[in-house]
Short mmCIF file of C-alpha atoms in Angstrom, two decimals:
data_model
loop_
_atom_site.label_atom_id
_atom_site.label_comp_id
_atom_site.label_asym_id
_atom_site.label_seq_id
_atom_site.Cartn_x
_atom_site.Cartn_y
_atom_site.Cartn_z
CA UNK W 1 125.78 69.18 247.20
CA UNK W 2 124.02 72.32 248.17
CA UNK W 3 122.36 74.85 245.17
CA UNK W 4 122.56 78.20 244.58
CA UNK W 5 120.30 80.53 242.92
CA UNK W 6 121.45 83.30 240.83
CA UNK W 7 119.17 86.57 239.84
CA UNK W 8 119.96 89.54 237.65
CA UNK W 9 121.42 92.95 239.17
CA UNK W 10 118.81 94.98 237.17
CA UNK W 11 119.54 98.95 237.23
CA UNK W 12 116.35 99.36 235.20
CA UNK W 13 112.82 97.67 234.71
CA UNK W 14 113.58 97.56 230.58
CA UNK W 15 113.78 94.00 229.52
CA UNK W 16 113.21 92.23 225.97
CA UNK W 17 109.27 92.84 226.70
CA UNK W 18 108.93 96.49 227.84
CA UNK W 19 110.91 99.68 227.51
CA UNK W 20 112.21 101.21 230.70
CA UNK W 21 110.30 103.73 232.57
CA UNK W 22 113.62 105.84 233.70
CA UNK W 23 116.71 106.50 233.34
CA UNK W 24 119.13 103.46 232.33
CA UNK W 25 120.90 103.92 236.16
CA UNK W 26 117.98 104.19 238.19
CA UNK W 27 119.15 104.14 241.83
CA UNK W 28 115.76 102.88 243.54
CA UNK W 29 115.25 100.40 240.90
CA UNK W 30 118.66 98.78 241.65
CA UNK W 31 118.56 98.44 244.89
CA UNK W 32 114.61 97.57 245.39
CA UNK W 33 115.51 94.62 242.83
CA UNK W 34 118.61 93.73 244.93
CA UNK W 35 116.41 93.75 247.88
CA UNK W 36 113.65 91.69 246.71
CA UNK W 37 116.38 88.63 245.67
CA UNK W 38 118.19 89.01 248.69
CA UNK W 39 114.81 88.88 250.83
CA UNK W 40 113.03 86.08 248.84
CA UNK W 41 115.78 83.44 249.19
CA UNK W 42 118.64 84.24 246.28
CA UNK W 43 122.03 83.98 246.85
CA UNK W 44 123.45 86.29 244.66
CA UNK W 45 123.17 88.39 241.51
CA UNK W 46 124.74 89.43 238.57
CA UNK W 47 125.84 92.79 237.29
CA UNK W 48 126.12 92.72 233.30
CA UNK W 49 128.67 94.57 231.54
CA UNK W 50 127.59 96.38 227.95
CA UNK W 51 129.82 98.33 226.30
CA UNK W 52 127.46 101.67 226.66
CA UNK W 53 125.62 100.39 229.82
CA UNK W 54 126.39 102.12 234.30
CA UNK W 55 129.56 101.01 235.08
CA UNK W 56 128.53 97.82 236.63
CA UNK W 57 131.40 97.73 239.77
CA UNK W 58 129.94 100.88 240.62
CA UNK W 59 126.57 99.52 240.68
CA UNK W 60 127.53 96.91 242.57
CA UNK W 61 129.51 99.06 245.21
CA UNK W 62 125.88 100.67 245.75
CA UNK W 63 124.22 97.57 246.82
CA UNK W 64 126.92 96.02 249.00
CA UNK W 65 126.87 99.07 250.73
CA UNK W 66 123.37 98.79 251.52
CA UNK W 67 122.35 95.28 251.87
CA UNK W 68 123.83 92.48 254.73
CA UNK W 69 123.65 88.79 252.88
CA UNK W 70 123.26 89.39 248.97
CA UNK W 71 126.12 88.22 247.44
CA UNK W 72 127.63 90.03 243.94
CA UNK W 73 128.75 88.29 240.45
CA UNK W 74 130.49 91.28 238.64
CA UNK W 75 130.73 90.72 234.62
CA UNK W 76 134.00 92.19 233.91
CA UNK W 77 135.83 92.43 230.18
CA UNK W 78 139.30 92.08 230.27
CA UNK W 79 140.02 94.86 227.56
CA UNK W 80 138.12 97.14 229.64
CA UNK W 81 141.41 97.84 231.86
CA UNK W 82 144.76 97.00 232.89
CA UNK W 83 144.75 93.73 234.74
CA UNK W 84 146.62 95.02 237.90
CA UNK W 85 144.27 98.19 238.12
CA UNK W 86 141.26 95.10 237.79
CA UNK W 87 142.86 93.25 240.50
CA UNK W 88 142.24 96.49 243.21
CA UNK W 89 138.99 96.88 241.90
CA UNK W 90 138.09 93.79 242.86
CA UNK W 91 140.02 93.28 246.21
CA UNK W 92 138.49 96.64 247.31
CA UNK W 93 134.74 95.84 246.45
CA UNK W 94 135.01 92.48 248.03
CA UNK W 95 136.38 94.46 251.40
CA UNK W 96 133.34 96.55 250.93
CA UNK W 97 130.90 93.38 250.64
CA UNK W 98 132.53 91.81 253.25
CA UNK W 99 134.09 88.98 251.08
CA UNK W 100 130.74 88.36 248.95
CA UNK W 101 132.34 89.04 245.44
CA UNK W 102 132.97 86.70 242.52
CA UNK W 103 133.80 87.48 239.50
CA UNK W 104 132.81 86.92 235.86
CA UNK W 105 135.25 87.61 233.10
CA UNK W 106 133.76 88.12 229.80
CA UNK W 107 135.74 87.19 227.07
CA UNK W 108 133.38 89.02 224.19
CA UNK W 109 131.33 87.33 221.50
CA UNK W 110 131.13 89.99 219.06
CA UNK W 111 133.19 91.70 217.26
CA UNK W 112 131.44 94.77 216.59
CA UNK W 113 130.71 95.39 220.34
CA UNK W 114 134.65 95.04 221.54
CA UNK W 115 135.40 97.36 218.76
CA UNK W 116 132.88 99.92 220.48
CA UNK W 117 135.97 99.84 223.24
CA UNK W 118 138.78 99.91 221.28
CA UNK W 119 139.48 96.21 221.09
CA UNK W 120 140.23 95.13 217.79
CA UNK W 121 141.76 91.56 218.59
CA UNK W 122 140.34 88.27 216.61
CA UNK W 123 138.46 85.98 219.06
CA UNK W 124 141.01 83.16 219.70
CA UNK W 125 143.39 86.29 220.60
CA UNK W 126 140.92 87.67 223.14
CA UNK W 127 140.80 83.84 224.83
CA UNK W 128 144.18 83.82 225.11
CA UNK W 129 144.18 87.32 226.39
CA UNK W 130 141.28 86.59 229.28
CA UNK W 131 143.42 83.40 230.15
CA UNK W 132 146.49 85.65 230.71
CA UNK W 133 144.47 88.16 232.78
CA UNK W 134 142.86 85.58 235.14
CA UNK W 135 146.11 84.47 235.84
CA UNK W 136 147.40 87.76 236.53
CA UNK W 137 144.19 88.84 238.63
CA UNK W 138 144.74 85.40 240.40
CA UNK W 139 148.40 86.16 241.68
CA UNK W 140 147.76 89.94 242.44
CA UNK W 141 144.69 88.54 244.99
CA UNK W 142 147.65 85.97 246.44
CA UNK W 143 150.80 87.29 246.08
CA UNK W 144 152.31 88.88 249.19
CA UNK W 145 155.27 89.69 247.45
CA UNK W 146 155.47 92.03 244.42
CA UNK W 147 155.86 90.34 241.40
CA UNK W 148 156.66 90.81 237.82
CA UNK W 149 155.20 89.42 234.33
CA UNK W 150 156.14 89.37 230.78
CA UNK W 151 153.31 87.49 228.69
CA UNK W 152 151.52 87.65 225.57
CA UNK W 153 149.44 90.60 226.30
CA UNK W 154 150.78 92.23 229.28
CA UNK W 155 153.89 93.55 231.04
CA UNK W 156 154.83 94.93 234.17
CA UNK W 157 157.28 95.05 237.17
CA UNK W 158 157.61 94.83 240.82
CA UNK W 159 153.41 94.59 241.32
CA UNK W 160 151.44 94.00 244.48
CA UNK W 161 148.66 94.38 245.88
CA UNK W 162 148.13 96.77 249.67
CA UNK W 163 144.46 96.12 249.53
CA UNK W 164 143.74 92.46 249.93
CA UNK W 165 140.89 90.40 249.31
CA UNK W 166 138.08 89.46 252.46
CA UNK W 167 138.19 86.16 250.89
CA UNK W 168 141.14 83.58 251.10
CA UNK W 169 142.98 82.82 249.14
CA UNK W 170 140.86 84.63 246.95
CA UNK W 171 137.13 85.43 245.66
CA UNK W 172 135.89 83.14 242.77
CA UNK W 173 136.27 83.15 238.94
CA UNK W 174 133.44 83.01 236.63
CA UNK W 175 133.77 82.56 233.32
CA UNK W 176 131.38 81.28 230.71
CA UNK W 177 131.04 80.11 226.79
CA UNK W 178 130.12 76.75 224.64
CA UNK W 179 133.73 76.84 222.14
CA UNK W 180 136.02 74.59 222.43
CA UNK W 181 138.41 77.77 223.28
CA UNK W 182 135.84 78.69 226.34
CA UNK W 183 135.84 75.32 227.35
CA UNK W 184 139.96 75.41 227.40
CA UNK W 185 140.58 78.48 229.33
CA UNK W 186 137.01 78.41 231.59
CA UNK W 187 138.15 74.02 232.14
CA UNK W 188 141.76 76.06 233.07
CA UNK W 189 141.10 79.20 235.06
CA UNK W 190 137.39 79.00 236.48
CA UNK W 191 135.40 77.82 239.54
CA UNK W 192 132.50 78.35 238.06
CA UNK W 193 131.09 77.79 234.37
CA UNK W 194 128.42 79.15 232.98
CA UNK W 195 126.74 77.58 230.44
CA UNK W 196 122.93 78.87 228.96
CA UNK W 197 119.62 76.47 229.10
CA UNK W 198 120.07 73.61 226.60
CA UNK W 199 118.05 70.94 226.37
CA UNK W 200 119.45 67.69 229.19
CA UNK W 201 121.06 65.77 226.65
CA UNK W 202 123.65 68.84 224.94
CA UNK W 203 124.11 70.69 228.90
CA UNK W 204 125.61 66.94 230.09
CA UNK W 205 127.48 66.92 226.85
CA UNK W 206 128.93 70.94 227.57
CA UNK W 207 129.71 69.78 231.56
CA UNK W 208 131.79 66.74 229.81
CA UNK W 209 133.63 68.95 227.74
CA UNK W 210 134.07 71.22 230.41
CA UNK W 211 135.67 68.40 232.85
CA UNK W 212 138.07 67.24 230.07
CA UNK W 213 139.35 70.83 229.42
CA UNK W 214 139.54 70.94 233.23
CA UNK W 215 141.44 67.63 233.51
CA UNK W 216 143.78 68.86 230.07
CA UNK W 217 145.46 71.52 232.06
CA UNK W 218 146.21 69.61 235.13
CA UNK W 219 143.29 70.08 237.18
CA UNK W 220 142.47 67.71 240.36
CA UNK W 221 138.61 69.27 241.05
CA UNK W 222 136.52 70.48 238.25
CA UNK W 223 134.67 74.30 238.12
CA UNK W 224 131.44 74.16 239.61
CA UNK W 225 128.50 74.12 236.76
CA UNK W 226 126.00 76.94 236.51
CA UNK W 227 122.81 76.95 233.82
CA UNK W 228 120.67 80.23 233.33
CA UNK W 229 117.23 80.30 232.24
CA UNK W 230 114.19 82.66 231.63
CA UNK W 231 111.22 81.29 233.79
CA UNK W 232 107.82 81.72 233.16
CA UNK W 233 105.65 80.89 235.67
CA UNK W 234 101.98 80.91 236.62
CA UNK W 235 99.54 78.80 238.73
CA UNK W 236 98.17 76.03 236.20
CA UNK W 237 99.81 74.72 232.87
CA UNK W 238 97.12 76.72 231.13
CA UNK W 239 97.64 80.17 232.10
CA UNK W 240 101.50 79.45 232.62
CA UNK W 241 101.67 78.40 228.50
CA UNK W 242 99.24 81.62 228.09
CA UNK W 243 101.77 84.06 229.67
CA UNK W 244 104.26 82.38 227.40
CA UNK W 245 103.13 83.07 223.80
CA UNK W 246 102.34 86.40 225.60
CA UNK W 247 105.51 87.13 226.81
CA UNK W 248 106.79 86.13 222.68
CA UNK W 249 104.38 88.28 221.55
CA UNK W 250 105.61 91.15 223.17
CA UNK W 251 109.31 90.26 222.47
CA UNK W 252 108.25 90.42 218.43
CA UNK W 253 106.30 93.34 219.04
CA UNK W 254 109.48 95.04 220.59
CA UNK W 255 111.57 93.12 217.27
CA UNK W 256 109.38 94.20 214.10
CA UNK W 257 111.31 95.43 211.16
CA UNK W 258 114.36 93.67 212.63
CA UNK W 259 115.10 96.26 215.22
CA UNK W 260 117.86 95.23 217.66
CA UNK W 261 116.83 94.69 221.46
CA UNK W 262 120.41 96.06 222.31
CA UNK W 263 123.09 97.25 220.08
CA UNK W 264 125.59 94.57 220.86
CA UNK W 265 123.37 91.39 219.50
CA UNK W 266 122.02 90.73 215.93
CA UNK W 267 118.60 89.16 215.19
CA UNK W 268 119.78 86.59 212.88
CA UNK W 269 123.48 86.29 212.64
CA UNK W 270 125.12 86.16 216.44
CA UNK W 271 128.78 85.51 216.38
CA UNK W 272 129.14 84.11 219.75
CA UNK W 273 129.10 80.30 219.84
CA UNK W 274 126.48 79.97 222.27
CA UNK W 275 123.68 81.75 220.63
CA UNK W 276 124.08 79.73 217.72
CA UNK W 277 123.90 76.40 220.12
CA UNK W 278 120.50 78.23 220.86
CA UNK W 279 118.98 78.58 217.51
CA UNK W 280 120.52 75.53 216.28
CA UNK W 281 118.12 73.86 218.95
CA UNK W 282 115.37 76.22 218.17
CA UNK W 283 115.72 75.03 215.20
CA UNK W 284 114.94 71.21 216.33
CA UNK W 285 111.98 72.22 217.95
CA UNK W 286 109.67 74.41 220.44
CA UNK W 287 109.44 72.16 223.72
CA UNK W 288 112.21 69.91 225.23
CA UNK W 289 112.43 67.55 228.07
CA UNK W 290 109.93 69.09 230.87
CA UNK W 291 109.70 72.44 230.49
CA UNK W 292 112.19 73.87 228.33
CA UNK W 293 111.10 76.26 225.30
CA UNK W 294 113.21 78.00 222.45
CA UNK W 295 110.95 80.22 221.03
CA UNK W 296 112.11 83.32 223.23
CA UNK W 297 115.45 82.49 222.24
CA UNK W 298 114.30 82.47 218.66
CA UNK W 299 112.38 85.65 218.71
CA UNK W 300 115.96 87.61 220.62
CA UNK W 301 118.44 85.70 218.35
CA UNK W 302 119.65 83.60 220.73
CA UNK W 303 120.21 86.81 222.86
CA UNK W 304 122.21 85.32 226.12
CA UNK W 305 119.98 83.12 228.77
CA UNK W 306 117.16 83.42 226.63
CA UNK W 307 115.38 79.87 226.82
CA UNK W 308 112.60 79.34 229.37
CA UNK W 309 111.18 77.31 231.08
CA UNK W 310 107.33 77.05 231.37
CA UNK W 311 105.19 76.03 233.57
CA UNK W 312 103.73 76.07 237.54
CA UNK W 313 106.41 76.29 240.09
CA UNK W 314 106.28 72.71 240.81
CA UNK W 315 106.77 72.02 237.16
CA UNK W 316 109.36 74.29 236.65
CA UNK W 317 111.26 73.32 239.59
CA UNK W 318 111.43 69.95 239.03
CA UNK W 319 113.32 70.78 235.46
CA UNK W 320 115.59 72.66 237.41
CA UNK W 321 115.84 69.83 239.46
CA UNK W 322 116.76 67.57 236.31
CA UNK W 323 119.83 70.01 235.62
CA UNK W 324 120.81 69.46 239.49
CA UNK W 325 120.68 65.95 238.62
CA UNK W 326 123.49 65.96 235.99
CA UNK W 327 125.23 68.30 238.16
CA UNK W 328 124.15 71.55 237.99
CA UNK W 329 124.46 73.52 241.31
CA UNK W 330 124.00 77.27 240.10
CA UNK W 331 120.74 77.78 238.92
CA UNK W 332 120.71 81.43 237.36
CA UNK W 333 116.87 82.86 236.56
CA UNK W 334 115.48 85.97 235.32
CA UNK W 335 111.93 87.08 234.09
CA UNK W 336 110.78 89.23 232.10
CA UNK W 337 109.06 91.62 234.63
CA UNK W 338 112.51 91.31 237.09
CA UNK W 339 110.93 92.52 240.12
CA UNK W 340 107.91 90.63 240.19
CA UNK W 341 109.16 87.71 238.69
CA UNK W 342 111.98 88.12 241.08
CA UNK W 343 109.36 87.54 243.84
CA UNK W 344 106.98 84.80 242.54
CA UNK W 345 110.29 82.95 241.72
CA UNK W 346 111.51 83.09 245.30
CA UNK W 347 108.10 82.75 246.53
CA UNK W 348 107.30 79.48 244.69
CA UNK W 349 109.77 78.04 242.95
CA UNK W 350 113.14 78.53 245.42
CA UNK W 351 111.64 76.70 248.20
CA UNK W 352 110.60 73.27 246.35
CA UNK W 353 114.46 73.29 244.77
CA UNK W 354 115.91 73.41 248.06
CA UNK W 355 113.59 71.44 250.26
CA UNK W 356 114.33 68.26 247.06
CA UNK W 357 118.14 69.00 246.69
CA UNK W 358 118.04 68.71 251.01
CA UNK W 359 116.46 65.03 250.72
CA UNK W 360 118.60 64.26 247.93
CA UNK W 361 121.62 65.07 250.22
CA UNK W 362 120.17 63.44 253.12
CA UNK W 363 119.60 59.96 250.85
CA UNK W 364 123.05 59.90 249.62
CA UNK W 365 124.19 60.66 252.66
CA UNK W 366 122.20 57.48 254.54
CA UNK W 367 122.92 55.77 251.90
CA UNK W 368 127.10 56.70 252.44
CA UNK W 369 126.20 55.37 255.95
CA UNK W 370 125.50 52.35 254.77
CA UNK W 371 128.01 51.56 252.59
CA UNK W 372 130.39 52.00 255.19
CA UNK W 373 128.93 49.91 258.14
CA UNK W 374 128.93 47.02 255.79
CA UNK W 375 132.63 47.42 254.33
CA UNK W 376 133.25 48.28 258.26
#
């Protein structure tokens, strides 16, 4: 099965181990990020949402407009707006990225930060909520005929949509999580799943539970799988396991006193289900399998992809290449320094992934071959 890589849509060079040097929308930055993943072999990146953060449909508007093949992942919470008023959003940015738009609904793992918005619903309530909107967003995108819903969370009459998607039947769904709720309405709604770096073992136990939440609610196919890792890379072991305790360093330089990296994630206490998968296996131990390490995810709290993976490019893409194996096909990476990590990771690491997952393809494939002549 072909892979895809996935990169961050970065409208500023602040990350967990350096402040920013501008403004939090910084218009060259964006797109000179977006540039560098579209030229070094990504296939798409991701625009965050944060309560406080650029609008991130807006940002993502600005780099359609200006680049030809980069495709967009836009993060998108559900209590943000109406469902219907979503739906246009979407159906006009993928007409203005020429049908290169997926999109990631965010259900919310904290309280405190969907309070920031006005959304004071209990977490099971905002699952059922974000499974109620992808099904509206899903029949807006397809419906040529207007339509009218009475659910849980929303009402309306007589709705359709005059702008219409590039893509048919529709662009992707994204969603992500590591509940037993996620797993319900992502198994339900999604193409995609997004899970964080865990160690081999607990990812093919998260892609199980994903397939029987898929099967549950009727499903024939299964989302597609996607894992998301920080990568730290360098040209030997040595100086790649040198730039890690580094690039630690600086995180718990940027943490002391137990200040907050951003105001939506605590230190020590995260909410959300999956950063508590992450410290619960920081917990076990530093190094895992090949090349996967917990101690940035440790040192953030479990902050989002926040496990790396350490070592030369050849190292680190054959543990991506392990993930592949138990059927991983989205491979989402970020560094620390974006832009030049960006790069080296393109550079180095893109290439090896794709020229193994090609002879893969090509084995099963002879091997397919075979099987038939002899049953022929």
């Amino acid at each position: 099965m072909p892979v895809e890589f996935l990169g961050i849509g970065g409208t500023n060079d602040g990350s967990e181990t350096r402040t920013r040097s501008s403004g939090v929308f910084d218009k060259d930055y964006t797109l000179r990020l977006a540039r560098a993943h579209e030229e070094f072999g990504w296939d798409r990146v991701l625009f965050a949402y944060g309560s406080s953060g650029p609008d991130p449909a807006q940002a993502a508007a600005y780099v359609a407009a200006k680049l030809d093949r980069l495709q967009i992942l836009l993060a998108h919470r559900p209590n943000v707006s109406y469902p219907t008023f979503a739906a246009k959003t979407f159906a006009t940015l993928d007409q203005l990225s020429d049908g290169k738009l997926t999109v990631h609904f965010i259900t919310g793992g904290s309280d405190h930060e969907q309070q920031r918005e006005g959304d004071y619903l209990t977490k099971d309530e905002r699952y059922s909520r974000t499974r109620e909107y992808i099904q509206i967003v899903k029949q807006a995108w397809t419906s040529e005929e207007p339509f009218d819903h009475e659910g849980e969370h929303y009402r309306f009459a007589d709705f359709v949509l005059d702008v219409r998607p590039v893509q048919q039947p529709r662009p992707g769904v994204s969603f992500g999580g590591s509940s037993p709720a996620a797993y319900a309405a992502g198994g339900a709604e999604a193409d995609i799943f997004c899970l964080w770096g865990e160690p081999l073992a607990q990812t093919a136990e998260q892609i199980e539970s994903v397939k029987a939440a898929a099967k549950a609610a009727g499903r024939t196919d299964v989302p597609r799988i996607q894992v998301a890792f920080r990568p730290i890379i360098a040209p030997t072991e040595e100086l790649a396991w040198e730039k890690a305790y580094r690039t630690v360093d600086a995180i718990k330089t940027r943490t002391t006193g137990g200040r907050r990296l951003t105001r939506r994630h605590s230190l020590t206490n995260p909410e959300n289900t999956g950063s508590q998968r992450l410290l619960a296996v920081a917990a076990e131990g530093e190094r895992f399998d090949r090349a996967l390490w917990t101690p940035t995810a440790t040192a953030t709290g479990g902050a989002g992809n926040s496990t790396a993976l350490v070592g030369t490019p050849e190292t680190v893409a054959q543990a991506l290449l392990d993930y592949y194996d138990l059927g991983v096909d989205i491979l989402s990476a970020r560094g620390y320094d974006m832009l030049g990590d960006t790069i080296d990771f393109g550079r180095h690491v893109i290439p090896i992934v794709r020229e193994e997952v090609a002879k893969r393809d090509a084995a099963k494939a002879t091997s397919a071959r075979e099987v038939l002549a002899v049953d022929g």
